[in-house]
Coordinates of C-alpha atoms in Angstrom, one line a residue:
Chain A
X1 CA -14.1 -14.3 -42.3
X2 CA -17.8 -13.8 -43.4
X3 CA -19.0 -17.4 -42.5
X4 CA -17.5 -17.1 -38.9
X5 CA -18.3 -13.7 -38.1
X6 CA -22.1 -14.6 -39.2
X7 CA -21.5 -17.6 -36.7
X8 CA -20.5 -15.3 -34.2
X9 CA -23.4 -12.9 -34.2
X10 CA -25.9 -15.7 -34.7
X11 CA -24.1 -17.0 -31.3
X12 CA -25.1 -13.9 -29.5
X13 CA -28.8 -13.5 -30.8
X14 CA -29.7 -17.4 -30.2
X15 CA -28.2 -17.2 -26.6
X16 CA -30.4 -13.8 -26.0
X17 CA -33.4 -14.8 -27.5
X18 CA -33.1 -12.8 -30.9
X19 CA -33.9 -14.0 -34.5
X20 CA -30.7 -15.1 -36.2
X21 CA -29.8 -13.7 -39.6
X22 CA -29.1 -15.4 -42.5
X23 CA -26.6 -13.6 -44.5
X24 CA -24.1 -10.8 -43.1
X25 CA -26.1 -7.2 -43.9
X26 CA -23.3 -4.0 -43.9
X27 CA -26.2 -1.5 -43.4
X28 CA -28.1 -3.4 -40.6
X29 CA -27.5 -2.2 -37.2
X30 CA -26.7 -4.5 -34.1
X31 CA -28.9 -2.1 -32.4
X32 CA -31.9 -1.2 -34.1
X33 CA -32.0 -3.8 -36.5
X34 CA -30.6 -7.0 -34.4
X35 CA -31.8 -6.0 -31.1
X36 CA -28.6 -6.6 -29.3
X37 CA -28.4 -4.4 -26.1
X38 CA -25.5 -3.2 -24.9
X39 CA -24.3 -6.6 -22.9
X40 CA -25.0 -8.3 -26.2
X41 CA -23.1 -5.9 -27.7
X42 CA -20.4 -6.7 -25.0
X43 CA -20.3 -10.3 -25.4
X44 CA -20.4 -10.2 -29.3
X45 CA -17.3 -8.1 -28.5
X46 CA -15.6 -10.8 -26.1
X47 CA -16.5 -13.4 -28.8
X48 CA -14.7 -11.6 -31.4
X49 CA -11.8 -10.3 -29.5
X50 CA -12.0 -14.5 -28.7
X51 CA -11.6 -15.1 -32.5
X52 CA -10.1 -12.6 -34.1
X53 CA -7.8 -10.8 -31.3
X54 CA -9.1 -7.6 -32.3
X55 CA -11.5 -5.6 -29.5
X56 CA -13.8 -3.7 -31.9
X57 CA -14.4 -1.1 -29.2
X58 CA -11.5 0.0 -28.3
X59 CA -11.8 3.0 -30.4
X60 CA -15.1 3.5 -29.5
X61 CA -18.7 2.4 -30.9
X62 CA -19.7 0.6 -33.7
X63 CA -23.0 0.5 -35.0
X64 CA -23.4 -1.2 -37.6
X65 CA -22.4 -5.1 -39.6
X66 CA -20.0 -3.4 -42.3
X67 CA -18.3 -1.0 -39.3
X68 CA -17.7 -4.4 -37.5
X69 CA -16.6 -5.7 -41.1
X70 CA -14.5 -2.9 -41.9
X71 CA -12.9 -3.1 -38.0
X72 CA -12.0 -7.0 -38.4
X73 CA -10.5 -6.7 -41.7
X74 CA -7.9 -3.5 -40.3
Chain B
X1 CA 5.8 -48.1 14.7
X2 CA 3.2 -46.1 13.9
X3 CA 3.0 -44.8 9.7
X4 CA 4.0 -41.2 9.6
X5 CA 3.1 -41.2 6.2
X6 CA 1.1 -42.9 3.2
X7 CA 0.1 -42.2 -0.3
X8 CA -1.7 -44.4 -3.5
X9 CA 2.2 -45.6 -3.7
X10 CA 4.3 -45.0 -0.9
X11 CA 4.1 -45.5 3.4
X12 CA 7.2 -44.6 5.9
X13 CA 7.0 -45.1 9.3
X14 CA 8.0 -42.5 12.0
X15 CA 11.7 -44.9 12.1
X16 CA 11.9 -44.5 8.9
X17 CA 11.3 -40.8 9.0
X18 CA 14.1 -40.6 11.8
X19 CA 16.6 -42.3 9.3
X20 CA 15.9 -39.9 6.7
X21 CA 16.8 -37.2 9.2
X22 CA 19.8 -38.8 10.6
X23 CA 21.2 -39.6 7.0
X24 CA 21.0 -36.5 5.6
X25 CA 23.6 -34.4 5.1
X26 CA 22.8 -31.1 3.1
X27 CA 20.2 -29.1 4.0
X28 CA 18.9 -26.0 1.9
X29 CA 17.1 -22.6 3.2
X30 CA 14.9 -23.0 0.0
X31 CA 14.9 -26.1 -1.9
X32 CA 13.0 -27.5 -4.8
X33 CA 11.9 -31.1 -3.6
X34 CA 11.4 -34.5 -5.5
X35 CA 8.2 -35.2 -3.8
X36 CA 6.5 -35.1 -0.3
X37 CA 9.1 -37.2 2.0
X38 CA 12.5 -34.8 0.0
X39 CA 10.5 -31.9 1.1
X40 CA 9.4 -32.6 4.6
X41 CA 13.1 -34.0 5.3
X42 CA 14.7 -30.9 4.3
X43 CA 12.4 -29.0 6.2
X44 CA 12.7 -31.1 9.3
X45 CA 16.6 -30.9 9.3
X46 CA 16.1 -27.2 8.7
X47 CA 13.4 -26.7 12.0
X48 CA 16.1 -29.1 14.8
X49 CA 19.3 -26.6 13.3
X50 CA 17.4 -23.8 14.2
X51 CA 17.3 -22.9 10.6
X52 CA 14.7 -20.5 8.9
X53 CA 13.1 -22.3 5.6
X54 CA 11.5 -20.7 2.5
X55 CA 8.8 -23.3 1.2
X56 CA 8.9 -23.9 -2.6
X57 CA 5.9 -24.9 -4.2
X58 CA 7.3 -28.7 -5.5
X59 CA 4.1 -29.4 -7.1
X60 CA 4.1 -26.2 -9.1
X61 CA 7.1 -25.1 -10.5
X62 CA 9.8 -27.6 -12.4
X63 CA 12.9 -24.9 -12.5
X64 CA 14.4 -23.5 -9.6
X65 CA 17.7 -22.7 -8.1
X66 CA 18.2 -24.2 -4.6
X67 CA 20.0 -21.6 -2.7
X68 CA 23.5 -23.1 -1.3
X69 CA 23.6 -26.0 0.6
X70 CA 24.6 -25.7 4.7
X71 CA 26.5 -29.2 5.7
X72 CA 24.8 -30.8 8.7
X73 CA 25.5 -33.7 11.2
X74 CA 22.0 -34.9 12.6
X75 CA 22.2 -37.7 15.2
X76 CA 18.8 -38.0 17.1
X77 CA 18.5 -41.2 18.9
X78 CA 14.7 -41.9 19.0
X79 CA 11.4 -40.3 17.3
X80 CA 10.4 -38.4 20.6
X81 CA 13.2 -36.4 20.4
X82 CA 12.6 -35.7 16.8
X83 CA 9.3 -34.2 17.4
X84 CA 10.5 -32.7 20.3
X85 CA 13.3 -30.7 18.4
X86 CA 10.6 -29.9 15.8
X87 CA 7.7 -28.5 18.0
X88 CA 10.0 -26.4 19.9
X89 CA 12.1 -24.9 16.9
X90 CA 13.0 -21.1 17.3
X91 CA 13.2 -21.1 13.5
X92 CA 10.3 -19.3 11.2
X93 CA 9.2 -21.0 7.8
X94 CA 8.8 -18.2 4.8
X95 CA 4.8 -19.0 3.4
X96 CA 4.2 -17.7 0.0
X97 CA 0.1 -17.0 0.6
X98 CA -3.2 -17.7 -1.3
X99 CA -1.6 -16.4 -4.5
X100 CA -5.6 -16.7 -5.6
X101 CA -5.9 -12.9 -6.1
X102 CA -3.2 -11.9 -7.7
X103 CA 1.3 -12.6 -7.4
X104 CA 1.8 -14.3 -4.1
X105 CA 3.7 -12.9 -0.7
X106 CA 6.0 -14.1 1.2
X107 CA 4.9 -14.4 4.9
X108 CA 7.4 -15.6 7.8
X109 CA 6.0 -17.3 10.4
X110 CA 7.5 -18.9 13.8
X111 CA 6.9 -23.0 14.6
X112 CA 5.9 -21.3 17.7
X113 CA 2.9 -19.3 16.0
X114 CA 2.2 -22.3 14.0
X115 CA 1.8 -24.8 17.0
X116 CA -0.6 -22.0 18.5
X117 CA -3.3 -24.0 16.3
X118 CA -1.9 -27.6 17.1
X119 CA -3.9 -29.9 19.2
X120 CA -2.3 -32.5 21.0
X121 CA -3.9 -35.0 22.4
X122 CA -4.1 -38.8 23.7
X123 CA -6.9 -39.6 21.3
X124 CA -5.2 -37.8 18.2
X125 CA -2.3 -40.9 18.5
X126 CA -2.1 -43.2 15.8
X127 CA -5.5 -41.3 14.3
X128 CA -5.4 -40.7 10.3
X129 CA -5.3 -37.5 8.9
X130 CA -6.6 -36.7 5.0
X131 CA -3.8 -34.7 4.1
X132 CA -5.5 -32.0 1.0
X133 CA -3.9 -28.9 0.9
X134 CA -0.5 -27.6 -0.8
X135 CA 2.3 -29.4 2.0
X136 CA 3.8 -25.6 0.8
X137 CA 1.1 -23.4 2.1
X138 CA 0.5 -22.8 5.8
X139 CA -2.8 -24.7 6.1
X140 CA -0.4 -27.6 5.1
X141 CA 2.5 -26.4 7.1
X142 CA -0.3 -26.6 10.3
X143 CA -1.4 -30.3 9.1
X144 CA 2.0 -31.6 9.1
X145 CA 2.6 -30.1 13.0
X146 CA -0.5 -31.1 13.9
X147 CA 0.3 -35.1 12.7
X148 CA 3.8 -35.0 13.9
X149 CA 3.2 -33.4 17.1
X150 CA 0.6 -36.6 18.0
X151 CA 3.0 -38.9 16.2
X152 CA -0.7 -39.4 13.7
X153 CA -0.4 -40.2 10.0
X154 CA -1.0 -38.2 7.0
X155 CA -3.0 -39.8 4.4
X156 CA -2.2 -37.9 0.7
X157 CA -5.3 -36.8 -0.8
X158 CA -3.2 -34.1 -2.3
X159 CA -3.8 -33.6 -6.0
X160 CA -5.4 -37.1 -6.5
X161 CA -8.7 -38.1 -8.3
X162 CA -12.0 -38.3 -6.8
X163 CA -11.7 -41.9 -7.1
X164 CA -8.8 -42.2 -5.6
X165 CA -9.7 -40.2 -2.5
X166 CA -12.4 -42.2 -1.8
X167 CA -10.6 -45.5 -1.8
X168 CA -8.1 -43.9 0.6
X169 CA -10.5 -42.7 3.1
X170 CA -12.4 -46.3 3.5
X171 CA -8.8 -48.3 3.3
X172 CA -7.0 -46.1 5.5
X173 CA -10.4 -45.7 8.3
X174 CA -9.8 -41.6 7.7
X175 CA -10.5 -40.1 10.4
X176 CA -9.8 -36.7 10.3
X177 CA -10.1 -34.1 7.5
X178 CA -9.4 -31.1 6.8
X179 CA -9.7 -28.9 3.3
X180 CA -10.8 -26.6 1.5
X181 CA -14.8 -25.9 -0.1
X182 CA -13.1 -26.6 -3.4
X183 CA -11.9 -30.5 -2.4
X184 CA -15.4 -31.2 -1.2
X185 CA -17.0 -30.0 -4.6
X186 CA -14.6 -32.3 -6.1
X187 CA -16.4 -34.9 -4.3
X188 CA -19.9 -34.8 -6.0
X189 CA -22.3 -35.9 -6.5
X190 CA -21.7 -37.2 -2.7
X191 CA -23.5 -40.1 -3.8
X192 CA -21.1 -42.5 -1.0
X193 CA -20.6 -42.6 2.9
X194 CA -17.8 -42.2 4.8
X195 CA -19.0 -43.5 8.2
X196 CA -14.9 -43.7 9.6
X197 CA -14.5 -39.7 9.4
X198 CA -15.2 -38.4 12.9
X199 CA -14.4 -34.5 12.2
X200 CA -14.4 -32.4 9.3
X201 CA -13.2 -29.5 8.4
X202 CA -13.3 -26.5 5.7
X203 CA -11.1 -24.1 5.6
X204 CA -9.3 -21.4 3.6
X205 CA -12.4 -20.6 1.2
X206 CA -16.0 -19.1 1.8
X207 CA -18.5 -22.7 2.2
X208 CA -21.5 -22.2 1.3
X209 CA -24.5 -23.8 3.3
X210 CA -25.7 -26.2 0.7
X211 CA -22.1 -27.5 0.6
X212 CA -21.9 -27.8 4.1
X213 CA -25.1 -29.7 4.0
X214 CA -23.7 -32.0 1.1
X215 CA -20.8 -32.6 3.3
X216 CA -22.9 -33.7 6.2
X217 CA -24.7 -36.1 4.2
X218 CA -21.5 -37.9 3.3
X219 CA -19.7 -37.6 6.7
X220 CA -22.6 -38.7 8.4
X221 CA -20.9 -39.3 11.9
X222 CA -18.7 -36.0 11.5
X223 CA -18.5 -32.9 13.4
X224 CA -18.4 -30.5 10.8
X225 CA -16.1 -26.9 11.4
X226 CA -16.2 -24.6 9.0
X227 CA -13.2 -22.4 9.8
X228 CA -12.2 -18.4 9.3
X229 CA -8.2 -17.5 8.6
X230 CA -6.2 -16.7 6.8
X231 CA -2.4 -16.5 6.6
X232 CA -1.3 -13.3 7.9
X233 CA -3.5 -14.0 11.0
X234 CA -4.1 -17.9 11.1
X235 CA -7.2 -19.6 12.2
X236 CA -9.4 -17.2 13.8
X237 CA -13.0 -19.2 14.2
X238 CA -15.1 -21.7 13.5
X239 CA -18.8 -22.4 12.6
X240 CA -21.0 -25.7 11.7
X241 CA -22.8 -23.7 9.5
X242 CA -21.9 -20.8 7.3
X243 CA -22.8 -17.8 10.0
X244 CA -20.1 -17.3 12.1
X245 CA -20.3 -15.6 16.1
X246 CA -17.3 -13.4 16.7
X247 CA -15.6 -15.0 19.9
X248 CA -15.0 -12.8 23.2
X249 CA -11.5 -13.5 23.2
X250 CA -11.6 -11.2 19.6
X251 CA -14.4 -8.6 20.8
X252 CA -11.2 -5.8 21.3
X253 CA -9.1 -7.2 17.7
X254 CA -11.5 -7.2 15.2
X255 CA -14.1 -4.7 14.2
X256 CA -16.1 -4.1 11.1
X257 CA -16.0 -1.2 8.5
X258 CA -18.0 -0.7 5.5
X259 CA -18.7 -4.2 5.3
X260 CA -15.3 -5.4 5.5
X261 CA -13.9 -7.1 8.2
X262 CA -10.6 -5.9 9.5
X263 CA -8.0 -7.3 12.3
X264 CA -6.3 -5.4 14.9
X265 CA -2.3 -5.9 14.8
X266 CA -2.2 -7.8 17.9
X267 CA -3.2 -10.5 15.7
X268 CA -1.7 -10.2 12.9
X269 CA 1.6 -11.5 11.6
X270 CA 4.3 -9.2 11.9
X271 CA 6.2 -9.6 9.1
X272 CA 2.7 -8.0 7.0
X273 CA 1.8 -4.8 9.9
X274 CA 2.1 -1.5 8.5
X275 CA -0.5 -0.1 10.6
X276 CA -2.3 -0.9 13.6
X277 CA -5.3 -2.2 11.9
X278 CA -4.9 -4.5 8.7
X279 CA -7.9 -4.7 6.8
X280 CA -8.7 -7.8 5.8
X281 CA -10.4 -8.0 2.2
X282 CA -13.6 -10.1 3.5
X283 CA -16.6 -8.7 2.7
X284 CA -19.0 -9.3 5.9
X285 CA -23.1 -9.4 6.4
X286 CA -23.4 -8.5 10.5
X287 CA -26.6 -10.8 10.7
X288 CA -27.4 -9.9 14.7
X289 CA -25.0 -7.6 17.2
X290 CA -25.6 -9.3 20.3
X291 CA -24.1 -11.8 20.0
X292 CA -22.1 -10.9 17.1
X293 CA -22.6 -13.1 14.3
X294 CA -22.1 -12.5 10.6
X295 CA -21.6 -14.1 7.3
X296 CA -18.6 -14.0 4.8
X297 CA -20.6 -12.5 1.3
X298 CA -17.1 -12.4 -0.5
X299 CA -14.0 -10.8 -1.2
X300 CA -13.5 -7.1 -1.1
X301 CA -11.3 -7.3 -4.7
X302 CA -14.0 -9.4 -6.5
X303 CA -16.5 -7.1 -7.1
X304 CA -17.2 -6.0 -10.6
X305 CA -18.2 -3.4 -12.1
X306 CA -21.1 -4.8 -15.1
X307 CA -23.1 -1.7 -17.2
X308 CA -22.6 0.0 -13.9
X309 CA -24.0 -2.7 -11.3
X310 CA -21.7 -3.8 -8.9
X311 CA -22.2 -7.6 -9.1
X312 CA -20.3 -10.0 -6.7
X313 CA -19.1 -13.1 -8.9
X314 CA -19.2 -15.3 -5.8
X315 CA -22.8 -15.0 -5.8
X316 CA -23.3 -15.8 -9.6
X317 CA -21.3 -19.1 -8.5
X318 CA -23.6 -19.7 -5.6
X319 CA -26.5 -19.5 -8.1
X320 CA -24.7 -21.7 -10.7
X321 CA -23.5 -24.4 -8.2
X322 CA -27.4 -24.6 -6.9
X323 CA -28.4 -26.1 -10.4
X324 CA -28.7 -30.2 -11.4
X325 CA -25.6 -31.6 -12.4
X326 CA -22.9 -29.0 -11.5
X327 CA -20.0 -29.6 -9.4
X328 CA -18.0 -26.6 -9.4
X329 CA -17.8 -22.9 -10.9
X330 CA -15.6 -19.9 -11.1
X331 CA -17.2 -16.5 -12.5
X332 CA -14.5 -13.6 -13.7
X333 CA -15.2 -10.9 -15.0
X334 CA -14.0 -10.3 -18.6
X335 CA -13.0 -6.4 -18.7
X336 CA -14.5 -4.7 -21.7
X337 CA -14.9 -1.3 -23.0
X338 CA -18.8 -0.9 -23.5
X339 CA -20.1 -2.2 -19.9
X340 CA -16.9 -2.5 -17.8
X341 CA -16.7 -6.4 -17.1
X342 CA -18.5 -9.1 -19.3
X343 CA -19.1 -11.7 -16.4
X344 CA -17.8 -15.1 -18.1
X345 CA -17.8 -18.5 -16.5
X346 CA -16.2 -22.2 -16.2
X347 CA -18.5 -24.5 -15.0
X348 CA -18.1 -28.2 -14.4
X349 CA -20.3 -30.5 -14.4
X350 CA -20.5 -34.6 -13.5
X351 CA -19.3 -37.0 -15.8
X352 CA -21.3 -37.5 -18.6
X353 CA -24.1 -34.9 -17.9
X354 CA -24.7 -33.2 -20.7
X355 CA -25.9 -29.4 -21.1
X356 CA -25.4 -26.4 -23.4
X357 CA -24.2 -23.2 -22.8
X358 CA -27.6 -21.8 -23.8
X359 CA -29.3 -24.1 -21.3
X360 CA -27.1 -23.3 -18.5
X361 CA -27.8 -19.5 -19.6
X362 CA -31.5 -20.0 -19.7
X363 CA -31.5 -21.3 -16.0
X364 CA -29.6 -18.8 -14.9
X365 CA -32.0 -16.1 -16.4
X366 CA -34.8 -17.5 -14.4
X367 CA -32.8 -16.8 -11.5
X368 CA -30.6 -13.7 -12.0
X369 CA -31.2 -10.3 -13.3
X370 CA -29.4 -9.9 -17.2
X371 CA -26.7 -8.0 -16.0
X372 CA -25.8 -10.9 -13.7
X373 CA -25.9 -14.1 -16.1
X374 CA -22.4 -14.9 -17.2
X375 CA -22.8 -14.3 -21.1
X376 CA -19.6 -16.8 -22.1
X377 CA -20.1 -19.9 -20.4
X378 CA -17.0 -22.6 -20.7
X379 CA -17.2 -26.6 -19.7
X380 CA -14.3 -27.4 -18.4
X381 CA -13.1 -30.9 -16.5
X382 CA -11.8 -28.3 -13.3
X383 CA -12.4 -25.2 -12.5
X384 CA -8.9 -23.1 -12.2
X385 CA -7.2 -24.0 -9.0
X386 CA -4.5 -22.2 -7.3
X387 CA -1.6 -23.7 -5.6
X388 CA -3.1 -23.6 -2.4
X389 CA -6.2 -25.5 -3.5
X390 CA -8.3 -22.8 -3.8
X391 CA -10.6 -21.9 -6.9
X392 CA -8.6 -19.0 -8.2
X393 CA -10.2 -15.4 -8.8

């Protein structure tokens, strides 16, 4: 799960012009600490929901890697 | 005799066609044909015994029920009397429409509104028609009066490969076509001529001015039409380019409101009034009021909603068909929780160009705000076509 969910979010920050990351962080936040905006944050959602059949907002926001972990992995 | 019909593997005569009639015995009020000929014979028999017909999609579905057969005895002695007993019908033909936006409906309309649109005409006789659309859908339903009221010959271009379409129209000296924006995308990079095509016209979809400018460029001695219907009114008018001028004859029937272009019932099929003016979906840019002119921007139901900008898809396709190498696109919107829709796109491109998503992305952010760049971008050998032979939306 970890290798393609890093895939994922590395898919999102090269195709907006954001440094990739190298390993999957649980405190970093796609916000503050990736960049993503909020139609990043959007199409990292479509990408998942893509992948894993699981809309990680559909309960509401997530903020950071391990709440995106924890919300694949339910 | 003249050829009523012929494909990349069949040709019948108007004789021929008359047999067909005379031999068969069954006819069904809806009926899921073999091909082409097994669907325009049942209709036929249907239309001279006064009968009403319910088309079935042939080339879309592979499991239907036929409803019960009604025995018939047809004995026409030549082929003017066969078009004679079509073109004057009192039957109606049930049209399931577009279907592009959403679960098709059925529409019934009489031969009599149909041949409203039919040309006939010395010069028309023995001429060659590109047959494109669905035979199904009304625009096909008008084609195949249209031929058989001139005793002309359809040419299938229906469902065939670019390739293919091309050989047909220089062995068969086309002369006359008719389809929708869609079909002439598929015909890029409009790197041939077609010198034997002496009108041309697109229909059904919004064309956009670079298209009809491709077009031009391949039909060199064409007279291009660009037309405005649809099926609950038919076709309503034409253009060369992609601005329009409201005719007089529909200064009292048509009127525009917030944008959106809507039909008085005068005009209107009966079988979809429930008021006295139907509105029609179209999205409309009044460019000048005297005379009236005005240009389609898109339909009503595809605007989206993206991080609270209303973006019109149609426009993001405009923008993506515009760059090197692309035949056709389709932008959707994805619906998503955060920012409402996540605009996604297909895109094709010619054979053997190659680009990336992210290329294709970086181009469009050059030309687009964000909020308007499709963020998943798919490759895909067509775009999604309806049954009509429209891009669906």
């Amino acid at each position: 799960m970890h290798t393609k969910l890093l895939e994922i979010i590395n898919v999102v920050l090269t195709n907006n012009d954001l440094p990739i990351i190298e390993e999957l962080n649980p405190d970093q936040t796609l916000q503050n600490d990736l960049g993503m905006d909020s139609i990043n944050l959007a199409e990292l959602s479509v990408r998942l929901e893509d992948a894993y059949e699981v809309d990680v907002f559909e309960d509401g926001m997530v903020f950071s890697i391990g709440e995106l972990m924890h919300k694949l992995i339910k | 005799m003249h050829t009523f019909y012929t494909s990349i593997d069949a040709e019948i005569d108007y004789e021929e066609l008359l047999d067909r009639v005379n031999q068969r015995s069954f006819f069904y009020q809806s009926y899921l044909a073999q091909d082409y000929l097994d669907f325009i014979t049942n209709l036929i028999c249907g239309l001279i015994h006064q009968h009403d017909v319910t088309l079935i999609d042939y080339t879309g579905i592979t499991q239907f029920e036929n409803s019960e057969p009604i025995e018939l005895k047809t004995s026409i002695t030549d082929v003017a009397s066969l078009i004679n007993q079509i073109v004057h019908s009192v039957a109606s033909v049930g049209i399931y429409s577009s279907g592009s936006e959403g679960p098709p409906k059925l529409v019934f309309q009489t031969i009599k509104r149909l041949m409203q649109s039919v040309r006939i005409e010395a010069k028309y006789q023995t001429s060659t028609w590109g047959f494109t659309y669905n035979p199904t859908h009304s625009a096909g339903i008008q084609m195949f009066l249209q031929v058989i009221a001139n005793q002309s010959c359809l040419v299938d271009l229906h469902k065939i490969s670019r390739q293919t379409i091309i050989t047909l129209i220089h062995s068969k000296s086309l002369k006359y076509l008719s389809a929708t924006p869609t079909f002439y995308r598929m015909l890029a990079p409009y790197d041939f001529e077609a010198p034997s095509v002496k009108s041309v016209t697109l229909n059904g979809e919004k064309s956009t001015l670079p298209l009809i400018l491709n077009v031009k460029k391949v039909f060199p001695n064409a007279r291009i039409r660009n037309i405005y219907g649809s099926t609950e009114v038919g076709p309503l008018m034409s253009s060369e380019t992609d601005v329009f001028q409201i005719p007089e004859r529909l200064f009292d029937k048509v009127k525009i409101e917030d944008g959106e272009l809507i039909f008085h019932e005068s005009i209107v099929s009966k079988s979809v009034l429930s008021q006295e003016w139907y509105p029609s979906g179209d999205l409309v840019e009044v460019i000048s009021d005297k005379p009236l002119l005005i240009k389609f921007v898109s339909r009503k139901s595809r605007i989206l909603n993206v991080a609270g900008h209303n973006v019109n898809p149609q426009n993001v396709e405009e923008v993506i068909l515009e760059l090197p190498g692309v035949v056709d696109a389709r932008v959707t919107g994805k619906e998503n929780a955060l920012i409402g829709n996540l605009l996604v796109a297909e895109v094709q491109v010619i054979p053997d160009y190659n680009i990336s998503e992210k290329t294709l992305m970086n181009q469009l952010k050059t030309l687009l705000p964000a909020y308007k760049v499709p963020r998943i971008i798919t490759f895909v050998n067509s775009t999604q076509i309806g049954r009509t032979g429209k891009k669906l939306i």
